[in-house]
Amino acid sequence: MPTIVYKYGLTPHDVPKEAIDELWRANRLWNSLVEHDHQNSESYRNLINSSTPELQALTDRIAEKNEHLVELLDNQRKVRQQSRKRNLSDDGVKQDIARIKEELKDLRAQAKIERAKAKLVAEPKLEVFYENDKTSITSIVKSSGCIWSNHELIYNAFDVARKKARKENTMLRFKPFLGEGRWGYRVSGGFKFSDVHAGTKALYIASPESAQARHFSRKVLLPFKMRVCDFNNEKLYASFDLVYHRPIPDDALIKSVVVKREAQGDRFKYFALFTLTIPDETCLHKNEDTVGIDVGFAVVPKGLRVATTWDGQTSTELVIPNKTIDAIHYCEKITADIQDATNFVMPKVQKLCVDWLESIPEEHFMHKRIKYIANRNLAEKPISHHVLRKLHVSLRSLNVNNTDSIVAPEGLLSVLTDWNSPYIRLFRESTNLKAKLLRNRDMLYKVWSADIASKYGRVVIEKLNLKDIAEVKDKDAVLGASIRANRVIASLYSLTLALKNACSKRNSNLAQLDAAYTTSRCSTCGTNNNVGSDRIFACSGCGEVHDQDVNAAKNLYALDVNRIDSMEKLIVKVV
C-alpha cells in the first residue's frame, strides 16, 4: 500500500500561547539531540580510529593534510582579497592545492578500507556504545517536557537526519527558534477520516456533509481542533478552519496528522499534513506513455526555462515568467541596499560594542552577542543586517524589561534606531514579497509535476548531482552574477523533489538516467557534436537545427524507449 501526504491550508482561530511554548520545547529537544550526536560522533570516531594502529596512522595523516590545505586556501583567499582579483598568476599554489586534494582522496579511500576492518575488531565495544547511546537519547526525549506525540515527531526527524548525515559524512546542525514548528497526532494502526468527525480525545474534524461545514465554489472550510500541548495537567487545544480543497479517499488509512506553523516573511501560516496509505488498486496508473524531461535553467524570451519535455510527438517547457524574476531581483536589490547601509554603520556600532563589553558580566546573555560583534573582523567577514536587527530588538527589550543592572547604552541604541527606521518597512515588504514569490514558484512546480505524473505512466529525467550544480566547477572561473542568481531562482532541487513526490502519489514510474552526451548527441542522426554554450546548434552530421534542451529531452526519451542504459551506445559518429 503506497504512502502519500495530503497538505491542506489552515486558518487559525485560537492557538494558545502555551502551544508556542511547546514548539520552543520541541526546538530545544532537537538542539539537545544534535548536541548529543556531536559528542557521540566524536566518541564513535575515537573508538573506531583507536581500534587498529593502521587506521589511527591514516587518520593522523588526513588531519595533517587537511590543516595544510586549509592554510593554503586561506592564504590564497587573503591574497585575492588584497588584490581584489579572482584570477591571479598563482599557478604554484594551485598545483599544491590540487596535489594535496588528490593525496587526500587516496588517503580517504585507504581509510575507508581500514575503517571496515576496524569495525569488526571493535564490534564488542560498539554494542555497548550503541546501548548507551540509545539510553541517553531516551532520557533526553523523556525530559523534554513535550507531550509524546510532539516529541515523537522530533525524535523521528532526528533519527532520519542522523542516518542521512552519517551516510553523507556530514554533521547535524543546530536550529534557532524562529517561532516555527509542528504539533502531531497519531493513533497506532491508523484511523479512517470518518473516525474523527464525531471527535476523539485529541482530534476533531467536522464532516464535509455536516452543518458546520462552509461550502464555497472550489473548497470547503471544515472546523478543525487538535490537542497541541498540556499545561498544569490540562490538555490544551488549537482550533482552525481546514481548507478542504481535495477529498480524502474513503478507503484511505490515516497514519498521522501534523499541524505545521511556518514563517513566511514576517508572518506565520499554518498547514495540516495528512499521511495516508491507499490500496494499490486505487493508485494504479492507467497510462503507460513515456516522457523525457531535461532539467536545467536557461534564459528564454518568456522568462527562465527550468524543464523541457518530449513524449515522442510534442515538446513542452516549464518557464518561470519574467514578471516573477523581476520581482525577485527587486527584493534582492532592497536587501543589498539594506546591507550597504549596515556596512556603513557597522564600524560605529562595533566601537560602541567594544566600549560596552567590559561592563557586561560574562554570565549575562548579552555578553556573547556583544562579544561576537566586538571581535568581528569586518574587512573579511561583514555583519549581516539580520544580526544587527536582532541586536536592536534585544537592546530595546533589555531596556524595557530590565530586571538587573545591565542597560543598553543610549548611544548604541540611538545608532541602531536611526539605522533601522528607514529600512524596516522596506525589509518587511521585500521579505514578505520574496516569500510569496518563492511559494508561488514551488506551487508552479507542484502543479506542473502533478500534470506530468497524471498524463504519463513513466517519467524519465537525467540523473543530476545537485551538489555539483550548486557549486562552481572551476573555483577560479568567473561565474556571472546573473547565472548565480538564476541558479538560485530555478532551484532544481525543488523541481526534482516535486516530480518525485508527484510520481509517487500517482503511481507513475520515475526513472533517472545518466545525462552524459544527451545534450551533444543529435537526436535525429546520432552524431555527437561539440555544442559549446550556444542554446541553438546545427548538427554537423545531418544539418538539423536543435535546441539543446529539447534535444536532451528527446535523447532521454530514446534511451528509455530503447531500454539502453548509456547514451554512448546510441552515438553513431563523433565530430
mmCIF file of N, CA and C in Angstrom, residues 19 72 75 82 137 189 221 225 271 305 329 343 366 390 404 409 424 466 477 514 521 526 562:
data_model
loop_
_atom_site.group_PDB
_atom_site.id
_atom_site.type_symbol
_atom_site.label_atom_id
_atom_site.label_comp_id
_atom_site.label_asym_id
_atom_site.label_seq_id
_atom_site.Cartn_x
_atom_site.Cartn_y
_atom_site.Cartn_z
ATOM 1 N N ALA A 19 0.902 26.742 23.333
ATOM 2 C CA ALA A 19 1.230 25.928 22.165
ATOM 3 C C ALA A 19 2.541 26.380 21.536
ATOM 4 N N LEU A 72 46.623 26.752 2.939
ATOM 5 C CA LEU A 72 46.858 27.217 1.566
ATOM 6 C C LEU A 72 45.643 27.979 1.022
ATOM 7 N N ASN A 75 45.368 31.426 2.683
ATOM 8 C CA ASN A 75 46.356 32.373 2.154
ATOM 9 C C ASN A 75 45.966 32.843 0.757
ATOM 10 N N GLN A 82 43.163 41.103 -1.047
ATOM 11 C CA GLN A 82 44.025 42.286 -1.045
ATOM 12 C C GLN A 82 44.194 42.863 -2.442
ATOM 13 N N ILE A 137 19.618 8.932 24.570
ATOM 14 C CA ILE A 137 18.617 9.592 23.739
ATOM 15 C C ILE A 137 17.232 9.461 24.364
ATOM 16 N N GLY A 189 -1.842 1.965 14.392
ATOM 17 C CA GLY A 189 -2.682 1.223 13.457
ATOM 18 C C GLY A 189 -3.442 2.100 12.492
ATOM 19 N N LEU A 221 -14.654 24.736 3.982
ATOM 20 C CA LEU A 221 -13.986 25.030 5.246
ATOM 21 C C LEU A 221 -14.579 24.152 6.338
ATOM 22 N N LYS A 225 -9.921 20.859 15.169
ATOM 23 C CA LYS A 225 -9.468 21.072 16.537
ATOM 24 C C LYS A 225 -8.548 19.931 16.942
ATOM 25 N N PHE A 271 -0.480 24.822 8.299
ATOM 26 C CA PHE A 271 -0.850 23.785 7.338
ATOM 27 C C PHE A 271 -1.109 22.484 8.092
ATOM 28 N N ARG A 305 13.573 29.254 -18.262
ATOM 29 C CA ARG A 305 13.118 27.890 -18.528
ATOM 30 C C ARG A 305 13.870 26.925 -17.627
ATOM 31 N N HIS A 329 14.339 39.929 -8.265
ATOM 32 C CA HIS A 329 15.501 40.829 -8.355
ATOM 33 C C HIS A 329 15.256 42.127 -7.581
ATOM 34 N N ASN A 343 26.722 47.917 6.393
ATOM 35 C CA ASN A 343 28.181 48.007 6.312
ATOM 36 C C ASN A 343 28.671 49.417 6.663
ATOM 37 N N MET A 366 23.696 38.857 27.177
ATOM 38 C CA MET A 366 24.116 39.820 26.151
ATOM 39 C C MET A 366 25.615 39.779 25.891
ATOM 40 N N LYS A 390 18.444 41.854 14.954
ATOM 41 C CA LYS A 390 18.207 41.083 16.186
ATOM 42 C C LYS A 390 18.835 41.777 17.391
ATOM 43 N N ASP A 404 17.859 43.558 35.865
ATOM 44 C CA ASP A 404 19.163 43.658 36.523
ATOM 45 C C ASP A 404 19.766 45.024 36.217
ATOM 46 N N PRO A 409 23.579 51.035 26.272
ATOM 47 C CA PRO A 409 23.991 52.435 26.148
ATOM 48 C C PRO A 409 23.069 53.204 25.202
ATOM 49 N N ILE A 424 12.891 49.494 7.887
ATOM 50 C CA ILE A 424 12.042 48.454 8.440
ATOM 51 C C ILE A 424 10.864 48.134 7.519
ATOM 52 N N LEU A 466 23.015 17.374 -7.629
ATOM 53 C CA LEU A 466 22.647 18.759 -7.330
ATOM 54 C C LEU A 466 23.745 19.485 -6.566
ATOM 55 N N ALA A 477 37.147 30.014 -12.057
ATOM 56 C CA ALA A 477 36.401 30.577 -13.176
ATOM 57 C C ALA A 477 35.467 31.658 -12.671
ATOM 58 N N ASP A 514 21.577 8.333 -16.831
ATOM 59 C CA ASP A 514 22.830 9.076 -16.984
ATOM 60 C C ASP A 514 22.662 10.138 -18.071
ATOM 61 N N ARG A 521 24.521 14.822 -28.368
ATOM 62 C CA ARG A 521 24.172 13.846 -29.412
ATOM 63 C C ARG A 521 22.950 14.312 -30.183
ATOM 64 N N GLY A 526 22.205 10.826 -34.632
ATOM 65 C CA GLY A 526 23.092 10.152 -33.684
ATOM 66 C C GLY A 526 24.496 10.703 -33.625
ATOM 67 N N ASN A 562 14.190 2.669 -25.884
ATOM 68 C CA ASN A 562 15.023 1.593 -26.421
ATOM 69 C C ASN A 562 15.672 0.731 -25.337
#
